[in-house]
Short mmCIF file of C-alpha atoms in Angstrom, two decimals:
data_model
loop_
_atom_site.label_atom_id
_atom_site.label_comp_id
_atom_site.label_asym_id
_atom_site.label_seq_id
_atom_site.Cartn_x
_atom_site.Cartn_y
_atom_site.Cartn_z
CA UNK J 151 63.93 3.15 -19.71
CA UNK J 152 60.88 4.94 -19.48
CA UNK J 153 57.58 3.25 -21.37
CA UNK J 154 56.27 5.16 -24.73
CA UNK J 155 54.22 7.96 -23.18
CA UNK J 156 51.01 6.14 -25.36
CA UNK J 157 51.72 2.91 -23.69
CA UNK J 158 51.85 4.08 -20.34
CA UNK J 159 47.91 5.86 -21.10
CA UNK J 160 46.94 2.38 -21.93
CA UNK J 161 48.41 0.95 -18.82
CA UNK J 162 46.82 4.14 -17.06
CA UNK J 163 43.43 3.53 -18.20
CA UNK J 164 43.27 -0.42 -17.90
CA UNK J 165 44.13 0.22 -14.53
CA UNK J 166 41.63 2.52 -14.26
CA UNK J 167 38.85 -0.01 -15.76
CA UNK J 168 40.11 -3.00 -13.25
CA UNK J 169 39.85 -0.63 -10.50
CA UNK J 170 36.28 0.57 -11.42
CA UNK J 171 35.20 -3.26 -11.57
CA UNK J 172 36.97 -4.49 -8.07
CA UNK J 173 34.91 -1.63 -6.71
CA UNK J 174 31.62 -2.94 -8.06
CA UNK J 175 32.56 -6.62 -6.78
CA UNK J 176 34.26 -5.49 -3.55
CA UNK J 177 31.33 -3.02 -2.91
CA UNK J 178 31.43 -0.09 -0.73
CA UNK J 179 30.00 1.60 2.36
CA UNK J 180 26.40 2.39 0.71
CA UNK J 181 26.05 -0.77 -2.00
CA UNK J 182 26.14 -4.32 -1.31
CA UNK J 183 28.70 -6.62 -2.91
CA UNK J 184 28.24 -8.09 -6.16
CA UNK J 185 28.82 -11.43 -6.16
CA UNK J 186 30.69 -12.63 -9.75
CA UNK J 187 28.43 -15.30 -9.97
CA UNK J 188 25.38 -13.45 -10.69
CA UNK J 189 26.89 -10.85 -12.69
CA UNK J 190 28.23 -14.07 -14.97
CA UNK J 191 24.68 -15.95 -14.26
CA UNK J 192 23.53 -16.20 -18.12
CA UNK J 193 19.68 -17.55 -17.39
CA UNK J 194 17.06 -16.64 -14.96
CA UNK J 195 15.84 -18.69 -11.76
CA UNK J 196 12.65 -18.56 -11.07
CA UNK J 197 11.26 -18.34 -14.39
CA UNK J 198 13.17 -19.62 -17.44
CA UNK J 199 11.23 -17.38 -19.53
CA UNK J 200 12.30 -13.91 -17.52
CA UNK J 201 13.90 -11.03 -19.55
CA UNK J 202 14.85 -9.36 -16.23
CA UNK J 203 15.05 -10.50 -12.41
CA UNK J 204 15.31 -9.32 -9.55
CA UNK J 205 18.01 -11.44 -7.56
CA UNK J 206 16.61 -9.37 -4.12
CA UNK J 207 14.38 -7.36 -3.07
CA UNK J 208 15.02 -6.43 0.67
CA UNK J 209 12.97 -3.60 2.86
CA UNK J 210 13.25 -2.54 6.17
CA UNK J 211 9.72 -1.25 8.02
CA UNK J 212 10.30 1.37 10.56
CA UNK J 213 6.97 1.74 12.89
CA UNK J 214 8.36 4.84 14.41
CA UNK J 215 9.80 8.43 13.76
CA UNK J 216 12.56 7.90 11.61
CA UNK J 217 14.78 10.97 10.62
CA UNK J 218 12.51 13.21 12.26
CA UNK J 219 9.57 12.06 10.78
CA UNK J 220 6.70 10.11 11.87
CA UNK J 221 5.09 7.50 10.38
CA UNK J 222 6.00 4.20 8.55
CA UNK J 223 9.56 3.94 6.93
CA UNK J 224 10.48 1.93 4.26
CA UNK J 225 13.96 1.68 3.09
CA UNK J 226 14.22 -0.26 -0.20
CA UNK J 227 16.87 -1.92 -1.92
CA UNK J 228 16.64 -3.86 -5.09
CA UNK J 229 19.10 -5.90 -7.63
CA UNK J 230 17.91 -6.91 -10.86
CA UNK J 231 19.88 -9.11 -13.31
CA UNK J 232 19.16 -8.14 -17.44
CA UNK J 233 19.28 -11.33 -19.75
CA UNK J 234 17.43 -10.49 -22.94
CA UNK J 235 16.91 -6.57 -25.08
CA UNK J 236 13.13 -6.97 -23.93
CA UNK J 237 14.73 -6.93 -20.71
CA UNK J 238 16.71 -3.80 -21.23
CA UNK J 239 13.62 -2.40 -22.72
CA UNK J 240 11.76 -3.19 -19.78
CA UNK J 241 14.16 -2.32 -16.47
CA UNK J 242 15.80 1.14 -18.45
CA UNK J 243 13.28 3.23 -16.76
CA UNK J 244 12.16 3.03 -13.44
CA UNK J 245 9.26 4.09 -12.14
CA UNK J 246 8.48 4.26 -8.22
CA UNK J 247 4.83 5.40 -7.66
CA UNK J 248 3.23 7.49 -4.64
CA UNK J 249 -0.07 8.35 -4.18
CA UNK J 250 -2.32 9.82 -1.15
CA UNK J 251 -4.49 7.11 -0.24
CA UNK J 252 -7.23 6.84 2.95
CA UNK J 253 -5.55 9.83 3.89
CA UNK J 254 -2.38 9.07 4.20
CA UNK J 255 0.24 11.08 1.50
CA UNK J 256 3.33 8.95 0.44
CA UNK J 257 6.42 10.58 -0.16
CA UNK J 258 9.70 8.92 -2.08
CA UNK J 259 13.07 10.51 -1.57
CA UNK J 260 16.72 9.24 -1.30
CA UNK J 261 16.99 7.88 -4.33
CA UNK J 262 19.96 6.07 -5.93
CA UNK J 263 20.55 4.20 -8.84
CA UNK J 264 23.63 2.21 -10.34
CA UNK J 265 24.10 -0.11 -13.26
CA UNK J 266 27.00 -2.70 -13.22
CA UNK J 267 27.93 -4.17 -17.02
CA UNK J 268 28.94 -7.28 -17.78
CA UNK J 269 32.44 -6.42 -17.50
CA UNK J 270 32.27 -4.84 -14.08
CA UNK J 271 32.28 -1.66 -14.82
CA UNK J 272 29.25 1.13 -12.81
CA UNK J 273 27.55 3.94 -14.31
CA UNK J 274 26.15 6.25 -11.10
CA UNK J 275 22.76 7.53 -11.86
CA UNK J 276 22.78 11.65 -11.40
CA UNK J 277 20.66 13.20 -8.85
CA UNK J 278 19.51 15.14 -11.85
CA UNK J 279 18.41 12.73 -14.14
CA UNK J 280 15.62 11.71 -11.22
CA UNK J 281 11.93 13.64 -12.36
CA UNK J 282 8.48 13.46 -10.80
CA UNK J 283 5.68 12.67 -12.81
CA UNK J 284 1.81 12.05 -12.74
CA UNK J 285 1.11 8.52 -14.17
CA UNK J 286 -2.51 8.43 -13.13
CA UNK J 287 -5.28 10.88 -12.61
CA UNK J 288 -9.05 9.31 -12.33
CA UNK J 289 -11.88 9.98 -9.99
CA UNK J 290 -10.05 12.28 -7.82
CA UNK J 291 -7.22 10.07 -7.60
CA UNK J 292 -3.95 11.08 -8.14
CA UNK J 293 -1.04 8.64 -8.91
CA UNK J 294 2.67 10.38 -9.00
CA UNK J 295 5.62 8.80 -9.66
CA UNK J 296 9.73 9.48 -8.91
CA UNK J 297 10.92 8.59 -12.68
CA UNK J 298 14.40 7.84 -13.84
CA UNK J 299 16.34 6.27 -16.50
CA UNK J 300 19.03 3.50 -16.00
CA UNK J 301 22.12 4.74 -17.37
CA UNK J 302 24.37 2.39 -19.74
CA UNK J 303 22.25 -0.94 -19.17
CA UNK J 304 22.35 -3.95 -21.36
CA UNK J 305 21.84 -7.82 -21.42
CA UNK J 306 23.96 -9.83 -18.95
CA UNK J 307 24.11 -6.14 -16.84
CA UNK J 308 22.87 -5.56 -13.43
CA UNK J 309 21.34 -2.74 -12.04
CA UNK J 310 20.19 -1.61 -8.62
CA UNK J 311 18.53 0.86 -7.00
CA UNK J 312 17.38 1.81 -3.70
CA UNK J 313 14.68 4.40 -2.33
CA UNK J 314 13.13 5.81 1.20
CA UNK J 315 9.02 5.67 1.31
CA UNK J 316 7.46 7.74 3.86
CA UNK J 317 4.13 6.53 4.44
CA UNK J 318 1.79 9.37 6.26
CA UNK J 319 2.30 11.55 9.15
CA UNK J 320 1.63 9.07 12.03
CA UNK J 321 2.04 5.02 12.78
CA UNK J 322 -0.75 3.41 11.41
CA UNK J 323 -2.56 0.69 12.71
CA UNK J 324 -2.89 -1.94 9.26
CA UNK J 325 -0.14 -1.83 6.85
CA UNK J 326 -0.44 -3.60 3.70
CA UNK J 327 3.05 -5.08 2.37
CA UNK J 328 3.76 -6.90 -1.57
CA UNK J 329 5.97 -9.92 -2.16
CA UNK J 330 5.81 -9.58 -6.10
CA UNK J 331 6.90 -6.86 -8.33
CA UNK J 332 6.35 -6.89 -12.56
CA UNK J 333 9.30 -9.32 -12.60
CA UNK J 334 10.18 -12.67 -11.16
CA UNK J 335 12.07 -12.07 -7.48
CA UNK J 336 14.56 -14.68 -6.15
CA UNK J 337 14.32 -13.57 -2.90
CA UNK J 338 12.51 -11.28 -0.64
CA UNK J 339 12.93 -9.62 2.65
CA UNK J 340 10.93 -7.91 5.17
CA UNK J 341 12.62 -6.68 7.96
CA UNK J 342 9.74 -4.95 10.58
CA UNK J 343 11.08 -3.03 13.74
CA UNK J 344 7.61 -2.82 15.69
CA UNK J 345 5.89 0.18 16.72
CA UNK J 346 5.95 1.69 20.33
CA UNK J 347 2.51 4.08 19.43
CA UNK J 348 0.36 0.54 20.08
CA UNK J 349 -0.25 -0.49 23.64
CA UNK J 350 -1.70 -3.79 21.63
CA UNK J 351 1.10 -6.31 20.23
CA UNK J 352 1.89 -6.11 16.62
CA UNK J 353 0.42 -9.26 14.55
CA UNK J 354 0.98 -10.40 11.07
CA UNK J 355 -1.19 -12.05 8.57
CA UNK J 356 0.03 -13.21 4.99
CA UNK J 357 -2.33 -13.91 2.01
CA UNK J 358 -1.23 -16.13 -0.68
CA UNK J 359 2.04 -17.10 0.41
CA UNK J 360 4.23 -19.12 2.97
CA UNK J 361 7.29 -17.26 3.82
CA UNK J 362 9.82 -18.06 6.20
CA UNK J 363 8.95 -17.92 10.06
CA UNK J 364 9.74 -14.47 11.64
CA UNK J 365 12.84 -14.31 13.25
CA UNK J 366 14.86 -11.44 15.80
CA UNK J 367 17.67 -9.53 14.09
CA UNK J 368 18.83 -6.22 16.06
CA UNK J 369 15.03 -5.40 16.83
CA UNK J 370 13.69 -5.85 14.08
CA UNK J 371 11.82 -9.27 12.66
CA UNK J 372 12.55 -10.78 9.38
CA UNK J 373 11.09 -13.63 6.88
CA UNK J 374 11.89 -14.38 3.53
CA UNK J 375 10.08 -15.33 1.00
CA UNK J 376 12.42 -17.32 -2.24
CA UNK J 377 11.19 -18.23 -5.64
CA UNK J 378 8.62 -15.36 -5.90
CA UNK J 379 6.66 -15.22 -9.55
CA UNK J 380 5.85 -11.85 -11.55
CA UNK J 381 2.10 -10.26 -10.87
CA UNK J 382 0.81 -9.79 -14.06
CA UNK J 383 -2.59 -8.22 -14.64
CA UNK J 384 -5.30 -9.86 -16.42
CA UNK J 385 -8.45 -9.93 -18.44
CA UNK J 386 -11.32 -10.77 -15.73
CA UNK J 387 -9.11 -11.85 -12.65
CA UNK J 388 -10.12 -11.62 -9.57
CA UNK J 389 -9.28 -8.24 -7.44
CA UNK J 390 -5.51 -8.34 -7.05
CA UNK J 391 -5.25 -8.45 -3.55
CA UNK J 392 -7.02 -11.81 -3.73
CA UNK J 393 -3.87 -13.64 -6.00
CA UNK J 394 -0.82 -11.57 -5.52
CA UNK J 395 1.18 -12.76 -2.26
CA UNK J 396 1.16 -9.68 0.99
CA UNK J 397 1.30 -9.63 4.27
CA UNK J 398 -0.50 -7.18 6.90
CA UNK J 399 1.50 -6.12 9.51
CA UNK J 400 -1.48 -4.71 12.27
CA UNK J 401 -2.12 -4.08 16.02
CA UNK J 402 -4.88 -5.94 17.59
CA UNK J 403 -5.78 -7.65 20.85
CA UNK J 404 -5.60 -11.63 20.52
CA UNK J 405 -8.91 -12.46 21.72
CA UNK J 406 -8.14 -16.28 21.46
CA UNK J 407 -11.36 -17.12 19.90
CA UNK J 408 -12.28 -19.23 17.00
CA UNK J 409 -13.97 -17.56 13.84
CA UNK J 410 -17.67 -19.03 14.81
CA UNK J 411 -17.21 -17.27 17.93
CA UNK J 412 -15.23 -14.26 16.55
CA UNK J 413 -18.09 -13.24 14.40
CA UNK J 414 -20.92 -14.01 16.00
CA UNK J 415 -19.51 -11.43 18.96
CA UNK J 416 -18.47 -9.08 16.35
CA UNK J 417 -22.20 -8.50 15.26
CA UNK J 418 -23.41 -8.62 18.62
CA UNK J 419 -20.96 -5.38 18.89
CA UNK J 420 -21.68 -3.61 15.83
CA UNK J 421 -25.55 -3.63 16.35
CA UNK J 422 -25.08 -2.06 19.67
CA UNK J 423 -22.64 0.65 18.29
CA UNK J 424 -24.93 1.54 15.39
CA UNK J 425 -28.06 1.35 17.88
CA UNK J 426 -27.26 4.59 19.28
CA UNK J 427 -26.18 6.21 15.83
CA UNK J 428 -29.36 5.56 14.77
CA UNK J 429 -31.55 7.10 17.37
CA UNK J 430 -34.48 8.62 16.00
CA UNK J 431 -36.22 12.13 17.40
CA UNK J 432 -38.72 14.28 17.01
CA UNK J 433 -37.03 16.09 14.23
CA UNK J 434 -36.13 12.49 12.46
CA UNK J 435 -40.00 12.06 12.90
CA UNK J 436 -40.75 15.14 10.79
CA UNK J 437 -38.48 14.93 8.27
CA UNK J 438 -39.10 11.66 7.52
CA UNK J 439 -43.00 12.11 7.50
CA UNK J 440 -41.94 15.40 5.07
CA UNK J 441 -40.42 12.64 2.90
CA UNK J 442 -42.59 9.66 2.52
CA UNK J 443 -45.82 12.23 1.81
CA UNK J 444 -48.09 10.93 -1.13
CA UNK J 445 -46.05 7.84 -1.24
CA UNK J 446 -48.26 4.51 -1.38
CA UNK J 447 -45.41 1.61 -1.50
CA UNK J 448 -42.52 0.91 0.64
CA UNK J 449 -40.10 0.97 -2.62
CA UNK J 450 -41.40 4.40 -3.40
CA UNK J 451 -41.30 5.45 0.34
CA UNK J 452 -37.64 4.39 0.85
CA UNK J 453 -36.78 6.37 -2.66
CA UNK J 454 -38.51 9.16 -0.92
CA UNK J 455 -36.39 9.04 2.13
CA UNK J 456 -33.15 7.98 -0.18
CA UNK J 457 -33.51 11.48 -2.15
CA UNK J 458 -34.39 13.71 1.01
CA UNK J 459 -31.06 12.57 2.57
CA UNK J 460 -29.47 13.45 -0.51
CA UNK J 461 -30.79 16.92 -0.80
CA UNK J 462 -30.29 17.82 2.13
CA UNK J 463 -26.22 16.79 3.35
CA UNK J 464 -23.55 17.59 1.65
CA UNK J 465 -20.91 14.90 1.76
CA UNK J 466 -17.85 16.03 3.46
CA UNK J 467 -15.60 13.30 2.06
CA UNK J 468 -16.12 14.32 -1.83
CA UNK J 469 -14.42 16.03 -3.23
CA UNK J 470 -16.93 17.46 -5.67
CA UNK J 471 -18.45 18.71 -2.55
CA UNK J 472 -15.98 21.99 -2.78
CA UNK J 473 -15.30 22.16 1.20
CA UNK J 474 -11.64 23.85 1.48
CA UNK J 475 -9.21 21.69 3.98
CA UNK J 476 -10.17 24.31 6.62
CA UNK J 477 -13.42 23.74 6.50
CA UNK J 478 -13.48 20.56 7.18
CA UNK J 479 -11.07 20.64 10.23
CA UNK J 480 -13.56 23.23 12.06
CA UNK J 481 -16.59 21.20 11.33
CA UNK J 482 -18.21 19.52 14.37
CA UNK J 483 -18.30 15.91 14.55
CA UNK J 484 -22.11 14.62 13.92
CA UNK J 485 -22.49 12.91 17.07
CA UNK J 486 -26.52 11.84 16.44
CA UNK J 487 -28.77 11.47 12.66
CA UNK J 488 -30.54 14.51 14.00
CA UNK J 489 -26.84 16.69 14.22
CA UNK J 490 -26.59 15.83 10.39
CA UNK J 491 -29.73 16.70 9.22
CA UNK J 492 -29.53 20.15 11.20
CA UNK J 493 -25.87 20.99 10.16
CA UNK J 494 -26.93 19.88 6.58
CA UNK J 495 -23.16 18.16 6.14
CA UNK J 496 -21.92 14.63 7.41
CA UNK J 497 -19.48 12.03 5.72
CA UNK J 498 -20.89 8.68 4.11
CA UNK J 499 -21.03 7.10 7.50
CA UNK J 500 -23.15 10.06 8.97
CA UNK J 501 -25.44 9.61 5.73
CA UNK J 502 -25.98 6.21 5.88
CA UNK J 503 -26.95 6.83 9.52
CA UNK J 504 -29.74 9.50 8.82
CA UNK J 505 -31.60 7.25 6.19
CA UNK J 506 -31.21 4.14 8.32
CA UNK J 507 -32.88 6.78 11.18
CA UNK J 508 -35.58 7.80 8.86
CA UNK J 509 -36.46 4.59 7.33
CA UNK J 510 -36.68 3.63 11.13
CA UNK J 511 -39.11 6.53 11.93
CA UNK J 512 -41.66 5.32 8.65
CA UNK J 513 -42.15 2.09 10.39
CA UNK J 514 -38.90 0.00 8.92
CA UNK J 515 -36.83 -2.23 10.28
CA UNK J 516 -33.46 -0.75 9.34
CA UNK J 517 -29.93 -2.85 10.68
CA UNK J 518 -26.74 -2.53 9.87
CA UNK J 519 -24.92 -5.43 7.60
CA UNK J 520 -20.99 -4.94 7.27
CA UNK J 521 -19.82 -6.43 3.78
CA UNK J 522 -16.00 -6.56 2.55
CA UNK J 523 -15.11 -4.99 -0.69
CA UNK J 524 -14.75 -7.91 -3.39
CA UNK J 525 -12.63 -5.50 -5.65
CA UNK J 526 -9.84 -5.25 -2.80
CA UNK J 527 -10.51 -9.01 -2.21
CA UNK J 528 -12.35 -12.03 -0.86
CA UNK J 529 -13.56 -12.11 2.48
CA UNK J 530 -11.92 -14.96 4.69
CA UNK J 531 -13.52 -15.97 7.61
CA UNK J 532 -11.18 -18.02 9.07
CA UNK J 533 -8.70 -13.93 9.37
CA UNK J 534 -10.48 -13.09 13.09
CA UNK J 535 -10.18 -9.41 12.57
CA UNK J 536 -12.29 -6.78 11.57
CA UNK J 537 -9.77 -5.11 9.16
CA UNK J 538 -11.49 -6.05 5.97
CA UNK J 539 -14.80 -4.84 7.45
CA UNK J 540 -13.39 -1.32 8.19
CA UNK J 541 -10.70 -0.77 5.19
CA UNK J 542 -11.96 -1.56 1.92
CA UNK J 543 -15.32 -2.45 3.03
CA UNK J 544 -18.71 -1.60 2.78
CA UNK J 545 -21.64 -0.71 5.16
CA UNK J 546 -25.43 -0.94 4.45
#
């Protein structure tokens, strides 16, 4: 005898529902499987006070063209368990930021989303429901962001989501990488398939942090790091870099040499680098004899000079200068102080260059002393490298 046709809906759809959930356990070809434990798991594990977190965080780096294009790849993939409505709140929009920094443009793409309930059920996040936003805009820097809501989240769900970053148009050199997000992470994974741009060996460096020692899986490195804490801003900390956990990932030669001995040769270099970029002429004479006239003390002669350079070069590397992209990429490099002050434009580095040259030709002593930035972070001497020196430092 055939079922009531009502009954055999309800059949129909609970089939339907049990189906839907074995999928979300079981998994498929492009999402992990969820294991039942953490979509039961009722409390959080690295911090008992979390409202959301992440039970992985995994990324694979790709020093090399990837999808037919160059540059840095990394492929993303989070899972973040919900306990609490502030945790709802908190993890039902997602925002993935991008920005061009040091002259390198990020781009985000291949996104997808998913949110598994507590009953096992997904809800697919549309290709539609994904915007682009600006979240910052300040001193000529713009910070964009691929926005979306998670659909159908609540406490005790999980939701995931995974994203390409394409970092630049080429491989380069120093790569900053995070450990910790806005929420507590129970474990994270860097996967790094070297570069083969760099004749020098890759080398890593972590700040803040012990992860696991790198190992070899299918070319590419790995470590781990388990247990990781939320990054929280706040009131009169010290520059974030400096507390959060990271790692740079960076090509260098091993010179096998202990700081003392590391640093002492690295200023024995950089004086006779900037030796010859200070060179002064006959028409670095002039000018700065031009400058210094009627002034009586060295302060006032040095604002002289500091005022004349000013005047006279525009800086190519601000953007309140006005110079068009094309511009810039016909412009001759500034090979001597004299070069700027005749072409009347040079970036800071040519600047600094053509006072040090002036203040040289009024009878100063002028050297070059290499500073980190202390609002990136701290300078360590016992890192024997000059990244710090060359990103996010300073020169005077």
């Amino acid at each position: 005898m055939k079922p009531p046709r009502p009954l055999f809906r309800l059949c129909l759809l609970v089939c339907i529902v049990t189906a839907s959930a074995a999928s979300a356990l079981a998994g498929d070809s492009s999402w992990k499987p969820v294991d039942p434990a953490h979509l039961a798991m009722k409390s959080p594990v690295v911090d008992p006070d979390a409202d959301a977190e992440a039970i992985f965080w995994e990324v694979r780096v790709s020093h090399e063209a990837s999808g037919g294009e160059p540059g840095t790849q990394l492929d993303h993939y989070i899972r973040i368990k919900v306990f609490t409505e502030r945790g709802r709140e908190s993890q039902s929009r997602i925002d993935i930021p991008f920005a061009k920094l040091f002259g390198r443009e990020t781009r985000i793409k291949d996104i997808a989303a998913r949110t598994i309930r507590p009953d096992g059920t997904v809800v697919e996040l549309k290709k539609e429901d994904i915007f682009e936003r600006e979240i910052v805009k300040a001193s000529g820097l713009k910070i964009k962001a691929k926005t979306f809501a998670m659909p159908a989240v609540e406490p005790g769900a999980i939701i995931e989501y995974r994203w390409r970053e394409s970092r630049g148009d080429a491989v380069a050199q120093y790569e900053r990488f995070e450990f910790s997000r806005d929420i507590p992470v129970q474990l994270v994974k860097y996967s790094v398939k070297p570069s083969n741009d760099f004749v020098l060996g890759m080398r890593i460096q972590v700040f803040q942090g012990e992860p696991t020692p790198f190992k070899k899986e299918s070319g590419f490195y790995s470590t781990t790091m388990s247990n990781v804490p939320a990054f929280r801003e706040e009131p009169r900390m010290p520059p974030e870099w400096a507390v959060r956990p990271w790692m740079l990932v960076f090509y260098a030669e091993d010179r096998k040499l202990t700081p003392d001995k590391f640093w002492a040769q690295y200023g024995k270099e950089q004086y006779e680098i900037h030796k010859g970029m200070m060179k002064v002429n006959d028409e670095i004479k002039s000018a700065a004899a031009e400058a210094v006239a009627g002034a009586t003390t060295d302060e006032e002669k040095l604002d002289r000079i500091f005022n004349y350079v000013r005047s006279k070069v525009r800086k190519t590397d601000d953007d309140a200068s006005g110079f068009t992209r094309t511009q810039l990429e016909k412009m001759k490099e500034n090979k001597t102080p004299a070069d700027t002050l005749k072409r009347g434009v040079g970036d800071w580095h040519d600047i600094d260059m053509l006072f040090a040259a002036m203040a040289t030709a009024a009878g100063y002593e002028a050297r070059v002393a290499k500073l980190t930035d202390r609002s990136d972070t701290f300078f360590d001497p016992s890192f024997t490298d000059e990244y710090f020196m060359r990103y996010g430092g300073t020169e005077n």
